[in-house]
Coordinates of C-alpha atoms and ligand atoms in Angstrom, one line a residue:
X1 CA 0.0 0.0 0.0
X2 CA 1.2 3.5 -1.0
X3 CA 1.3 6.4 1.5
X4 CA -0.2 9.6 -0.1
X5 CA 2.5 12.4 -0.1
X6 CA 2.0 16.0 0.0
X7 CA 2.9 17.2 -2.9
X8 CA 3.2 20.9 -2.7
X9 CA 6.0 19.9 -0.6
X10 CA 7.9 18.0 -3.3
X11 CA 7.5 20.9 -5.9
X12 CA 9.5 24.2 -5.6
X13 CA 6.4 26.2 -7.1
X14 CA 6.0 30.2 -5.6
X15 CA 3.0 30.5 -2.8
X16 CA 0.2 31.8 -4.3
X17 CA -1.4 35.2 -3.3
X18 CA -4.1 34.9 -1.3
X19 CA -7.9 36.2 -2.2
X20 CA -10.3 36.9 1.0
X21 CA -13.9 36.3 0.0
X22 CA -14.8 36.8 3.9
X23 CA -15.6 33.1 4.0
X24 CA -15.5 31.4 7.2
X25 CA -14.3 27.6 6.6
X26 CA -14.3 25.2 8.8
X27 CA -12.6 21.8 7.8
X28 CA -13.9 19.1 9.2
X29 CA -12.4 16.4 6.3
X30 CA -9.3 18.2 6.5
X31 CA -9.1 17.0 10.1
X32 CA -8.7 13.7 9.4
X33 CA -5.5 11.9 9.3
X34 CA -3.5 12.1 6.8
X35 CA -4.3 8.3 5.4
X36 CA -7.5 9.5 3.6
X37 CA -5.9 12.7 1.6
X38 CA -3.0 14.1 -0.3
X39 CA -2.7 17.8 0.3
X40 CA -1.5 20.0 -2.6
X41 CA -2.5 23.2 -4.3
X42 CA -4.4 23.9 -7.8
X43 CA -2.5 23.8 -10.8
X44 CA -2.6 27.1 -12.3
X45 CA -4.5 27.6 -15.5
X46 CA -3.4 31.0 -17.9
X47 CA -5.7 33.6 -18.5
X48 CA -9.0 32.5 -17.1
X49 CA -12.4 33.9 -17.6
X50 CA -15.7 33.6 -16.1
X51 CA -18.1 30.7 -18.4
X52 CA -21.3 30.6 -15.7
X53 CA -22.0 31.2 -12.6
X54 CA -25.2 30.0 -10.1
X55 CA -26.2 32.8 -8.1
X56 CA -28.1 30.5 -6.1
X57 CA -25.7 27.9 -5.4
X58 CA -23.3 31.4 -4.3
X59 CA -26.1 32.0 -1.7
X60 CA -25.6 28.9 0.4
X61 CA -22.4 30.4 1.2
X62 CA -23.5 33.9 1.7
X63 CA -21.4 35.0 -1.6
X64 CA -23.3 38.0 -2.9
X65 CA -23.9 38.6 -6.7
X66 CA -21.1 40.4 -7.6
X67 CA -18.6 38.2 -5.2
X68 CA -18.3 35.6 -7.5
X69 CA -17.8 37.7 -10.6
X70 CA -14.1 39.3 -9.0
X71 CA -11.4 38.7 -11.0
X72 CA -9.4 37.5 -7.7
X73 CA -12.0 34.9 -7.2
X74 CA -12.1 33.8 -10.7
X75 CA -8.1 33.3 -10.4
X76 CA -8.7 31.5 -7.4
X77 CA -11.0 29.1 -9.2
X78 CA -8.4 28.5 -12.0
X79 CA -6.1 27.5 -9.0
X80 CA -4.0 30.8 -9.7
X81 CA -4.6 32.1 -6.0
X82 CA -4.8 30.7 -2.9
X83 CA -8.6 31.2 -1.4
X84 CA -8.0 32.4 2.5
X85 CA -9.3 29.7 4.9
X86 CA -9.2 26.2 2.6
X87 CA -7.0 24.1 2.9
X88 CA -6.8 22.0 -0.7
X89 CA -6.5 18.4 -1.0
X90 CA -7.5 15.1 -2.9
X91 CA -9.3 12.6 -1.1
X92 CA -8.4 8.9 -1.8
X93 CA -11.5 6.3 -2.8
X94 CA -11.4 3.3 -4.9
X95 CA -14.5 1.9 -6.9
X96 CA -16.0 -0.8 -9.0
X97 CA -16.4 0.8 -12.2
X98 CA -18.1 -1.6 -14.7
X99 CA -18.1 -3.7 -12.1
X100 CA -14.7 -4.5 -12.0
X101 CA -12.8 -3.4 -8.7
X102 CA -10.4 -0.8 -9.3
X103 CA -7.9 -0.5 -5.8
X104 CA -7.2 2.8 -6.1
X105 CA -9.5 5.5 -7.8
X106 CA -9.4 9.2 -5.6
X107 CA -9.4 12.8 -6.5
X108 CA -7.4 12.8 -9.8
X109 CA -8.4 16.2 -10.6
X110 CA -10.9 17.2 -8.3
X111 CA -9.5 19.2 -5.3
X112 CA -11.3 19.5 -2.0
X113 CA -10.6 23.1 -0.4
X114 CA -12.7 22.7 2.1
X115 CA -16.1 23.4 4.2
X116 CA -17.9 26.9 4.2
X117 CA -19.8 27.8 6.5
X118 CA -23.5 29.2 4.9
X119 CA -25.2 31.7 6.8
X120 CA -27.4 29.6 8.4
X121 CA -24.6 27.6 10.1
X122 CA -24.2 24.7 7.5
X123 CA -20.9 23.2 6.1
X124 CA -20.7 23.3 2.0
X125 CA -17.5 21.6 0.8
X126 CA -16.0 23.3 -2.2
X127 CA -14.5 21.7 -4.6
X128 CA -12.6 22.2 -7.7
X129 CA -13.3 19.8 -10.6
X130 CA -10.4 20.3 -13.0
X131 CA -7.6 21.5 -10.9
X132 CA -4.6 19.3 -12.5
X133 CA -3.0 16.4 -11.6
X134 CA -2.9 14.5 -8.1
X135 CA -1.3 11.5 -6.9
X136 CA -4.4 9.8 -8.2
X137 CA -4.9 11.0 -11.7
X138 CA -3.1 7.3 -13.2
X139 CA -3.2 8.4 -16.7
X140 CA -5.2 11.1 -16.9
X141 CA -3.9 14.8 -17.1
X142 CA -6.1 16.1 -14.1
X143 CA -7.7 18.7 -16.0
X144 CA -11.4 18.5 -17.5
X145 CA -13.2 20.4 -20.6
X146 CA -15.0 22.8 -21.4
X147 CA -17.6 21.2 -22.9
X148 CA -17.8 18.4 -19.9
X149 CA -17.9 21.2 -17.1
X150 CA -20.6 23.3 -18.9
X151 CA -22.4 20.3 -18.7
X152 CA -21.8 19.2 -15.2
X153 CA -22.6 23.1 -13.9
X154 CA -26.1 23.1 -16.2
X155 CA -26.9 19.4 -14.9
X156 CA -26.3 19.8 -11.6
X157 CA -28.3 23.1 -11.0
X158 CA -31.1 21.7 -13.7
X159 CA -31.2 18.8 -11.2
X160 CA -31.1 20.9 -8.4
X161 CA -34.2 23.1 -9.0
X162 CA -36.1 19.9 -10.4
X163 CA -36.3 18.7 -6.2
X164 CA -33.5 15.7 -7.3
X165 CA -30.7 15.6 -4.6
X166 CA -27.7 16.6 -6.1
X167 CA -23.8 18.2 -6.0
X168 CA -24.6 21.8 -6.6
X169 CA -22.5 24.0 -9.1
X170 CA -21.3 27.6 -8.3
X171 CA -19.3 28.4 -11.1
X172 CA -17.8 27.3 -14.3
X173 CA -13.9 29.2 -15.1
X174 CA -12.6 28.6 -18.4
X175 CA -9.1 29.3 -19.9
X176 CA -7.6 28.6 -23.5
X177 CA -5.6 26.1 -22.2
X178 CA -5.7 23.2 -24.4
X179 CA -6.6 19.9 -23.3
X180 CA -6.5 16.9 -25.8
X181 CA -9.4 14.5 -26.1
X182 CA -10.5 12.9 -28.9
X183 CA -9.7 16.3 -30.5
X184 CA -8.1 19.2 -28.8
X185 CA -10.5 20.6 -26.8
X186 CA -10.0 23.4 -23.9
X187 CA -10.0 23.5 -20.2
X188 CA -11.9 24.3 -17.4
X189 CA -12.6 24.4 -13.8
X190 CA -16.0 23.2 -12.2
X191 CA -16.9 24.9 -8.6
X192 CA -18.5 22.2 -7.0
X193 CA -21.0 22.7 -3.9
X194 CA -21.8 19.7 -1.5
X195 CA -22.2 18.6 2.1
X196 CA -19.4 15.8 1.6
X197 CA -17.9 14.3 -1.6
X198 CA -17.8 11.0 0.7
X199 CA -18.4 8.0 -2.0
X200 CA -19.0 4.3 -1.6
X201 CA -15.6 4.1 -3.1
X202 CA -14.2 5.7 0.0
X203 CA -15.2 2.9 1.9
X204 CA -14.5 0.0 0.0
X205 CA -10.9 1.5 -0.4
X206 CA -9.9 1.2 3.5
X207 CA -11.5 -2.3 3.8
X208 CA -9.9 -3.5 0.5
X209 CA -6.7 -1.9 1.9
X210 CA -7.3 -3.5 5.3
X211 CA -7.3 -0.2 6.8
X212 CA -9.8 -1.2 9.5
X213 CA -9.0 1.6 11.9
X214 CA -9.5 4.1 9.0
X215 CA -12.5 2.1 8.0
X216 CA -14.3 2.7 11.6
X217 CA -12.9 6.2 11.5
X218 CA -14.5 7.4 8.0
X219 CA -17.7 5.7 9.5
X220 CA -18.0 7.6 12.6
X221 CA -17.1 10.7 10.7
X222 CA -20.1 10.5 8.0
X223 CA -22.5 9.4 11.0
X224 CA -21.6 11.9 13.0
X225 CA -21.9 15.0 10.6
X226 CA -24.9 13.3 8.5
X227 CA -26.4 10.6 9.9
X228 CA -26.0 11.1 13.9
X229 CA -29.7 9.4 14.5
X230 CA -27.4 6.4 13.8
X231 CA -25.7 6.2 16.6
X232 CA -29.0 5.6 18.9
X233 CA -29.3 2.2 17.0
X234 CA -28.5 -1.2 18.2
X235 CA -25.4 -1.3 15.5
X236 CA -24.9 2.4 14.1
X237 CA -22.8 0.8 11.0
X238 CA -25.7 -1.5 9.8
X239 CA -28.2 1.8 10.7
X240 CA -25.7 3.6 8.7
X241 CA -26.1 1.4 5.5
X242 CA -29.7 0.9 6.1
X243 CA -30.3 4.9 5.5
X244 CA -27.7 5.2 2.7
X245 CA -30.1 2.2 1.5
X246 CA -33.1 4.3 1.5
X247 CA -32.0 7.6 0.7
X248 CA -30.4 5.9 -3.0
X249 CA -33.2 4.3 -3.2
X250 CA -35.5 7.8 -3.3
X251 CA -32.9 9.3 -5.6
X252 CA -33.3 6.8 -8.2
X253 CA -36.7 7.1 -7.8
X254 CA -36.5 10.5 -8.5
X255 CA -33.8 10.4 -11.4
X256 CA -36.6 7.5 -13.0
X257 CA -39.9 10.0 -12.6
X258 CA -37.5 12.7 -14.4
X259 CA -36.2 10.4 -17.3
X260 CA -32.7 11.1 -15.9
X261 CA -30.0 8.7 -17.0
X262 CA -26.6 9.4 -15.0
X263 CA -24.6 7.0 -17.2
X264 CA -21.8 6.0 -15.3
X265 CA -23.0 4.5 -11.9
X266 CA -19.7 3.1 -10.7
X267 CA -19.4 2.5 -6.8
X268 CA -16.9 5.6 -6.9
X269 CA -19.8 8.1 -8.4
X270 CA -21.7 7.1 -5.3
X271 CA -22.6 9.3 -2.9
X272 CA -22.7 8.3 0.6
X273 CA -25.6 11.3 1.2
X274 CA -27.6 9.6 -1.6
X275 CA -27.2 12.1 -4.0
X276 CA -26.7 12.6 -7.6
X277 CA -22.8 13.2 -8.0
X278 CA -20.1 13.2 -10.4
X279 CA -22.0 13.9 -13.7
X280 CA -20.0 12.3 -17.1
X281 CA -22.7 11.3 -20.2
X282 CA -25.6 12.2 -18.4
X283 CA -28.6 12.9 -20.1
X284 CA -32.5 13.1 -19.9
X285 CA -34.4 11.2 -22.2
X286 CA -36.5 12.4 -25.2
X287 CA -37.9 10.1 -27.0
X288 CA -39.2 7.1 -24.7
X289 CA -36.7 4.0 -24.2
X290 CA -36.7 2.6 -21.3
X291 CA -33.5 0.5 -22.4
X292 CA -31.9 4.0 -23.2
X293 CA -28.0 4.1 -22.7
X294 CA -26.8 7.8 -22.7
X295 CA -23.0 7.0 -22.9
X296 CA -22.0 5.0 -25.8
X297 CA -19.0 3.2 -24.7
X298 CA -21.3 1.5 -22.3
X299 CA -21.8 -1.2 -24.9
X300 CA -23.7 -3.8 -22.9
X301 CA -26.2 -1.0 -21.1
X302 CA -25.1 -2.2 -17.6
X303 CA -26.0 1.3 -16.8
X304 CA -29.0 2.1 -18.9
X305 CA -32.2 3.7 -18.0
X306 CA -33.6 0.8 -16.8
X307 CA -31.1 -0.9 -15.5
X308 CA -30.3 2.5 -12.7
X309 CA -32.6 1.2 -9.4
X310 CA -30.7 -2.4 -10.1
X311 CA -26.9 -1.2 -10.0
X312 CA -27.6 1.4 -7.5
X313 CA -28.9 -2.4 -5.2
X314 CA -25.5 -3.8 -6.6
X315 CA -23.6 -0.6 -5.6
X316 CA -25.0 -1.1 -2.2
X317 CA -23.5 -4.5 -1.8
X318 CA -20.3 -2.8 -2.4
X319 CA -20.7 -0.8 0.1
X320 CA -22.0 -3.2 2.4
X321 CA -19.1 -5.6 1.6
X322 CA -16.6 -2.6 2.7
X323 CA -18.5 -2.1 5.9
X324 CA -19.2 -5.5 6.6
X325 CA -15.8 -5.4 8.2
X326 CA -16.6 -3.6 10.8
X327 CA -19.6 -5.7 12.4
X328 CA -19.0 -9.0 11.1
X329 CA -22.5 -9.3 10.5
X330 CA -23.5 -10.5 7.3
X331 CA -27.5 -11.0 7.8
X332 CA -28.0 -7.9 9.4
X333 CA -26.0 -6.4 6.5
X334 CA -27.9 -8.3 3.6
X335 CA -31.4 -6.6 5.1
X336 CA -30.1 -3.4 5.6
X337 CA -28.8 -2.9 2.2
X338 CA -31.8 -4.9 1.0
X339 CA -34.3 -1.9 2.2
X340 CA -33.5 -0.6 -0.9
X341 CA -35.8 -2.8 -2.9
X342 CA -38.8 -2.4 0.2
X343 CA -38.0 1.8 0.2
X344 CA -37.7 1.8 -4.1
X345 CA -41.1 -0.1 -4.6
X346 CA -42.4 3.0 -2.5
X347 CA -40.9 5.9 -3.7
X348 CA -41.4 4.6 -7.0
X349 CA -45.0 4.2 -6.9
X350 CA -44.9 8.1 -5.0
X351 CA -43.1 9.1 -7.9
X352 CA -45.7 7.9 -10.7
X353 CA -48.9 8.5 -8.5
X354 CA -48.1 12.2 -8.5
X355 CA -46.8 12.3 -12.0
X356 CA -49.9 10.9 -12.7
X357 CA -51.7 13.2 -10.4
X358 CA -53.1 10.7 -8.0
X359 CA -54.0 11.6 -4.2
X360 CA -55.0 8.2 -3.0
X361 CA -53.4 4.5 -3.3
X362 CA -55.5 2.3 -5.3
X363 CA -54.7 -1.8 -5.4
X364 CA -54.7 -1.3 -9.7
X365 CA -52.6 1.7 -9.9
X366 CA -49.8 -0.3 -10.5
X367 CA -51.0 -1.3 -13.7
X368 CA -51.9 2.1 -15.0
X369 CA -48.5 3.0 -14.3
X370 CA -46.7 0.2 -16.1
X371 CA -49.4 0.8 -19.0
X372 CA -48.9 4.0 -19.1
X373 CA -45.2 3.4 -19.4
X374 CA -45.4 0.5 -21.9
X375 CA -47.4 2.7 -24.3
X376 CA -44.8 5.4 -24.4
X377 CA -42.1 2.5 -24.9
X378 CA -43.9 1.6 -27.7
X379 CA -44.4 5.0 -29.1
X380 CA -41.0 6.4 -28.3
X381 CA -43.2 9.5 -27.0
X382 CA -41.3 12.2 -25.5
X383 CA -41.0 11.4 -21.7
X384 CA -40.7 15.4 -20.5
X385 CA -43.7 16.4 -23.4
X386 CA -46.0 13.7 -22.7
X387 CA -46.5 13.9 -18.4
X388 CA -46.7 17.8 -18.7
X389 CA -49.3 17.2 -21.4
X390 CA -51.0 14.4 -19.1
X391 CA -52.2 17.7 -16.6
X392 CA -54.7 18.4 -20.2
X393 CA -57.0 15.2 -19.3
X394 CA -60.4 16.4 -18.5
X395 CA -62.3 13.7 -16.1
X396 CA -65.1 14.1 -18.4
X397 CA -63.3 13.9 -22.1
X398 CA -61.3 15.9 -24.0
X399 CA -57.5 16.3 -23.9
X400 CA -54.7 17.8 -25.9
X401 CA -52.4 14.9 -24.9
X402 CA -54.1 12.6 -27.7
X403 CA -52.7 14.6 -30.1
X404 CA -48.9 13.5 -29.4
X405 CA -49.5 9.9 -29.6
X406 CA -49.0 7.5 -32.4
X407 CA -50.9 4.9 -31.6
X408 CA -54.3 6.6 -30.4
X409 CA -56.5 3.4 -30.2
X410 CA -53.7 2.4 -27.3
X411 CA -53.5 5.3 -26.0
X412 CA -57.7 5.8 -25.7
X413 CA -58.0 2.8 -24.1
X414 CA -55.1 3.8 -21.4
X415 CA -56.7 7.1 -20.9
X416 CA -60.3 5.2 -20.7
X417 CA -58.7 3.7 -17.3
X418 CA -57.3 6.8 -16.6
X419 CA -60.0 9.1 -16.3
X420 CA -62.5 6.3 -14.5
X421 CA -59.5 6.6 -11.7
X422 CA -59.6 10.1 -11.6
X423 CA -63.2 9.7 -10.9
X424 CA -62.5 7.8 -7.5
X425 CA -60.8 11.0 -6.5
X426 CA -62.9 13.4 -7.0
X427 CA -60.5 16.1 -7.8
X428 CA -61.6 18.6 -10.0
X429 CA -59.8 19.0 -13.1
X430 CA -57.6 22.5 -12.7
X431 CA -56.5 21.4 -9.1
X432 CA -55.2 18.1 -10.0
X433 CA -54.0 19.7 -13.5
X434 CA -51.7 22.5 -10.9
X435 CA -50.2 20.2 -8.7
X436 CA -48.8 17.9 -11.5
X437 CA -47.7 20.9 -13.2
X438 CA -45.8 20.7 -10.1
X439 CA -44.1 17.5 -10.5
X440 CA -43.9 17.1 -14.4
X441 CA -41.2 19.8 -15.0
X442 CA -42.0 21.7 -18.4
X443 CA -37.6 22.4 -19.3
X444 CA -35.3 19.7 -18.6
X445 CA -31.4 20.3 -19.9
X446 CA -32.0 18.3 -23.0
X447 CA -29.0 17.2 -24.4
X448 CA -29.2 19.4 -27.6
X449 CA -29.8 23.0 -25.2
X450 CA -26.4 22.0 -23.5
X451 CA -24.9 21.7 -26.9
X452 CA -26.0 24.9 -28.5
X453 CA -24.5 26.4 -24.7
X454 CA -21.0 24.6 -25.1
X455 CA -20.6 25.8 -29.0
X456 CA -21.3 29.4 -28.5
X457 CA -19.2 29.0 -25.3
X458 CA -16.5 28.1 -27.8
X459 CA -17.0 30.6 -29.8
X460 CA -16.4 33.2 -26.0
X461 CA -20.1 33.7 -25.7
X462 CA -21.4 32.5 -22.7
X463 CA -24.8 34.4 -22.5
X464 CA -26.8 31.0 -23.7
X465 CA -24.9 29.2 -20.4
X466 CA -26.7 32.3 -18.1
X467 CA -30.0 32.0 -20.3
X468 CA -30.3 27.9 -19.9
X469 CA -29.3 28.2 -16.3
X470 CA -32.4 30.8 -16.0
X471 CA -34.9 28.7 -18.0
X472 CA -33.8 25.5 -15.8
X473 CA -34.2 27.4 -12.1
X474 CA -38.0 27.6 -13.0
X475 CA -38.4 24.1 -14.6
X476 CA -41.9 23.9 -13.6
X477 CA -43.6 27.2 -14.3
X478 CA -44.9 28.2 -17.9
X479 CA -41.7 30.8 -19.3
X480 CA -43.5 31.7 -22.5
X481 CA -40.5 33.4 -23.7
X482 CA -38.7 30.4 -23.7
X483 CA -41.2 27.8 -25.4
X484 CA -38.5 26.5 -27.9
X485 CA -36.3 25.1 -24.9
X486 CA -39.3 22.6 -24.0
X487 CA -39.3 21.1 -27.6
X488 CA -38.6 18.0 -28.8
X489 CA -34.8 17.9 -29.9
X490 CA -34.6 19.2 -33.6
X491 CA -32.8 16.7 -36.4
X492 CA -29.3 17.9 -36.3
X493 CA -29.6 16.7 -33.1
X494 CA -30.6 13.0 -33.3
X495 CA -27.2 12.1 -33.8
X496 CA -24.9 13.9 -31.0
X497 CA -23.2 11.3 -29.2
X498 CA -21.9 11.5 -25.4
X499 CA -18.9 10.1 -24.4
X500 CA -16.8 9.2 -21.3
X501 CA -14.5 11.7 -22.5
X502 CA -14.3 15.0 -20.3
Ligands
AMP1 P1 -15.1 9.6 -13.4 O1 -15.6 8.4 -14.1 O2 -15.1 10.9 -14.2 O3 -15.9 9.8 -12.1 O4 -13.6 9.3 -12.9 C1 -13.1 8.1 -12.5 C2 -11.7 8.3 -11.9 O5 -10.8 8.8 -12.9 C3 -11.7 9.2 -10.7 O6 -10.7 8.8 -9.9 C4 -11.2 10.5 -11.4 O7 -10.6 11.4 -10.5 C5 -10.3 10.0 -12.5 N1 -10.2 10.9 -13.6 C6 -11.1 11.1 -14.6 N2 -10.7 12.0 -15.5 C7 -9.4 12.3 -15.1 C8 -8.4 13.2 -15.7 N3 -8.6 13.9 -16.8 N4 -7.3 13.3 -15.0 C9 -7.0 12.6 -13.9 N5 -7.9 11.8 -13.3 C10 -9.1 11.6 -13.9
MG2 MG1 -16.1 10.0 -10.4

C-alpha cells in the first residue's frame, strides 16, 4: 500500500497570493489523518475567464452577486490564487467501475478546499473539478473540458431546481488552455457545492486496503456530521447502511420519474448522502426508451435507464461488503442494504402516482403506471412532453395529450382507465392539472440546449450558459418566452453522441 504524499512539498512552485472572500471555513475532512488525503494546491490555468455562474448555489455560502464575478475569485478558481481559509487536498477512494474493482480511484483532478460555513450555520465543501494532476490522476492529465464542465454546472443546478438531490454548481472558469481528447479541446474548472464528496468508493478502499481503523474512523465521521440518528441504534454501522439504502433508493426514484439517465454509476460516483454526483454522459431522455444508454461506450447498457434502481442495489452491496468489516454481521447487513428494494417499490409508486396526479393509493394503480409506461415504450413519446401534457386530461373527455401519440387506439383505451381513476378522486380537473404541473417539469437540460450552450461557449459567448441556467431554475412554471427550450430535440440533433470523455 502507498502512503499519499504532500505534494506541494515536493514541488518548488511560488505560494500563491491569497484572495479573502470573507468566507468562514471550517474543515472538518481536512481533520482527518493524513491516510484519507493528499494535500497539494491547484494547478494554475493561464488567463482565465468567467463561463457561468449559479447565483443560487453562491447564496448557500452567503457570496453575494457580484462576489463571485471578481477577478481574484475567478483566479482562485483557475487554482491561480490561494482562497484564505481552505485548505486543498485530494481525497483517496477506490471503486467498481463496470463492475470491476479498481484498488485505487481518488481525487485525480478534483481538489477539496474545504467546508464553508453558509449563513445559516451549515458546512458546503467546495471543490474544484479540474484542478490538475494529483497522486491519483493514473493516466489522466487532471484537468477536464469545457464542454464536460458546462455540462456538469447546467446538470447539476437543472437537477437541483427539479427537487433531485444533487452536487450543486457555483461556477464554471474557463481558460484557452488546451486539453487533448478525442480532438483538442480546452479546459476548465467546475466549482462544485456539497455537504461531503464522501463516495461508496471511499469505503471499499480502506476495507480492500485493510485499513480497518480508518474504516471505523471514516464511519464515525459520516455518521456523525450526516447521519448522527445512527448512533441511537442497536449497530450504528448497519443503521448507517440501512439509510444510505433508503436515501439511493429515493434518488433513483426521482432520477426514473424525471427520465434522468446518470450513465456512469460506478461504486466511486456514489454518494454516501444519496445524491446525484459526479455527472460524465448524463442525459435526460426524449424520446421514450426505457433501455436507453446515454453514454456509448457503455456497450452492454449495464447502466441504462432501466437498469439504474438495479446497479444502484449492486452498488449497495459494495458498500455493504466494505463495511461489513466492521460488524462482522452479514445477515443484518444483507437486510439493511436490502431496504432498498422495500423503500424503491415505495418511492417509485410516489413518484408515478403524483406524476400521474393521483392523491389516493389504489390496489390497480400499479398497472396504469406500467401501462402507461409500456405505451410510451412503444411510441417512443417524448418522456418530458408527454407527463406535462398528461395535466390536459379532463375527467369528463377531451384532452390535448391525444394529439402526441402514435398509436391513439392504445392510447384511448389507457386514458379510458385513466380518467375512470380520476373519478374515485374526485378532484376537480384545474386542481389536480396545478399540482402535477408541479411534479412534471416543463424544461429539462436536454442534451441538444447544453450543446447549443457549449458551442457558443466556444465561440467566448457564454450568455446562452446564463439563459439555460435561467430557464432550468424555473423548470416547472410556464416561461413563455422560452417555449423553444421545452421542444422536442430538432434533427441535427438526433445524432450527437456522449462520451466518457471530459
Ligand atoms: P469519473 O468516471 O469521471 O468519475 O472518474 C473516475 C476516476 O478517474 C476518478 O478517480 C477521477 O478522478 C479520475 N479521472 C477522470 N478523469 C481524469 C483526468 N482527466 N485526469 C485525472 N484523473 C481523472
Ligand atoms: Mg467519479
Amino acid at each position: 500500500m502507498d502512503t499519499p504524499v504532500t505534494v506541494a512539498q515536493k514541488t518548488a512552485a511560488p505560494p500563491a497570493a491569497t484572495v479573502d472572500l470573507g468566507l468562514r471555513f471550517d474543515n472538518s475532512f481536512a481533520r482527518l489523518p493524513g491516510a484519507f488525503y493528499t494535500r497539494l494546491p491547484p494547478a494554475s490555468l493561464p488567463e482565465p475567464y468567467l463561463v457561468g455562474v449559479s447565483g443560487s448555489a453562491g447564496a448557500l455560502i452567503g457570496l453575494g452577486a457580484g462576489d463571485a464575478r471578481r477577478a481574484d475569485f475567478i483566479d482562485a478558481i483557475a487554482g491561480n490564487r490561494h482562497i484564505a481559509g481552505s485548505e486543498p487536498l485530494a481525497a483517496v477512494y477506490s471503486g467498481h467501475q463496470f463492475g470491476v474493482y479498481v484498488p485505487r480511484l481518488g481525487d485525480g483532478r478534483a481538489l477539496l478546499l474545504g467546508e464553508a460555513i453558509g449563513p445559516s450555520g451549515e458546512h458546503w465543501e467546495l471543490q474544484l473539478k479540474g484542478a490538475g494532476k494529483t497522486p491519483y490522476s493514473r493516466m489522466g492529465d487532471g484537468r477536464a473540458v469545457l464542454r464536460s464542465s458546462i455540462r456538469e454546472f447546467l446538470g447539476s443546478e437543472a437537477l437541483h431546481h427539479l427537487g433531485i438531490p444533487t452536487t450543486r454548481a457555483l461556477a464554471v472558469v474557463g481558460s484557452d488552455q488546451p486539453v487533448m481528447r478525442e480532438t483538442v479541446e480546452t479546459a476548465a474548472v467546475v466549482l462544485r457545492m456539497a455537504p461531503s464528496f464522501i463516495r461508496f468508493g471511499s469505503f471499499e478502499y480502506f476495507y480492500w486496503t485493510r485499513q480497518y481503523d480508518e474504516l471505523r474512523q471514516l464511519t464515525d465521521y459520516v455518521i456523525e456530521r450526516f447521519y448522527p440518528q445512527c448512533f441511537d441504534a442497536a449497530q450504528p454501522t448497519i443503521a448507517l447502511i440501512e439509510h444510505v439504502a433508503r436515501r439511493t433508493a429515493r434518488l433513483v426514484a426521482q432520477w426514473q420519474g424525471a427520465g434522468f439517465c446518470h450513465g456512469v454509476l460506478n461504486t466511486d460516483n456514489m454518494s454516501i448522502l444519496g445524491m446525484t454526483i459526479d455527472y460524465g454522459p448524463f442525459a435526460f431522455i426524449d424520446s421514450f426508451d426505457a433501455g436507453y444508454i446515454c453514454n456509448h461506450s457503455d456497450v452492454n447498457g449495464r447502466y441504462a435507464y432501466n437498469m439504474q434502481p438495479e446497479i444502484a442495489h449492486w452498488n449497495l452491496y459494495a458498500l455493504g461488503q466494505a463495511l461489513v468489516a466492521l460488524t462482522d454481521d452479514v445477515d443484518a447487513t444483507k437486510a439493511a442494504i436490502d431496504a432498498f428494494i422495500e423503500e424503491y417499490a415505495m418511492a417509485i409508486d410516489a413518484v408515478f402516482r403524483a406524476k400521474l396526479g393521483l392523491r389516493t393509493e389504489h390496489a390497480e394503480d400499479a398497472s396504469l403506471i406500467s401501462g402507461v409506461i409500456e405505451l410510451l415504450q412503444a411510441t417512443h413519446t417524448d418522456w418530458t412532453i408527454f407527463w406535462r401534457a398528461l395535466s390536459s386530461v379532463q375527467s369528463t373527455g377531451g384532452d390535448s395529450v391525444r394529439d402526441l401519440m402514435i398509436d391513439r387506439a392504445a392510447f384511448d383505451t389507457w386514458v379510458e382507465r385513466y380518467r375512470a381513476r380520476l373519478k374515485t378522486e374526485n378532484s376537480s380537473d384545474a386542481d389536480r392539472a396545478a399540482r402535477m404541473n408541479r411534479v412534471n417539469p416543463k424544461y429539462i437540460l436536454r442534451n441538444h440546449l447544453a450543446e447549443v450552450a457549449i458551442r457558443q461557449a466556444r465561440g467566448g459567448d457564454y450568455s446562452e450558459v446564463a439563459r439555460l441556467l435561467k430557464v432550468l431554475e424555473q423548470p416547472y412554471d410556464e416561461q413563455p418566452e422560452f417555449e423553444s427550450y421545452a421542444q422536442q430535440p430538432p434533427d441535427w440533433a438526433k445524432t450527437l453522441e456522449l462520451s466518457c470523455s471530459s
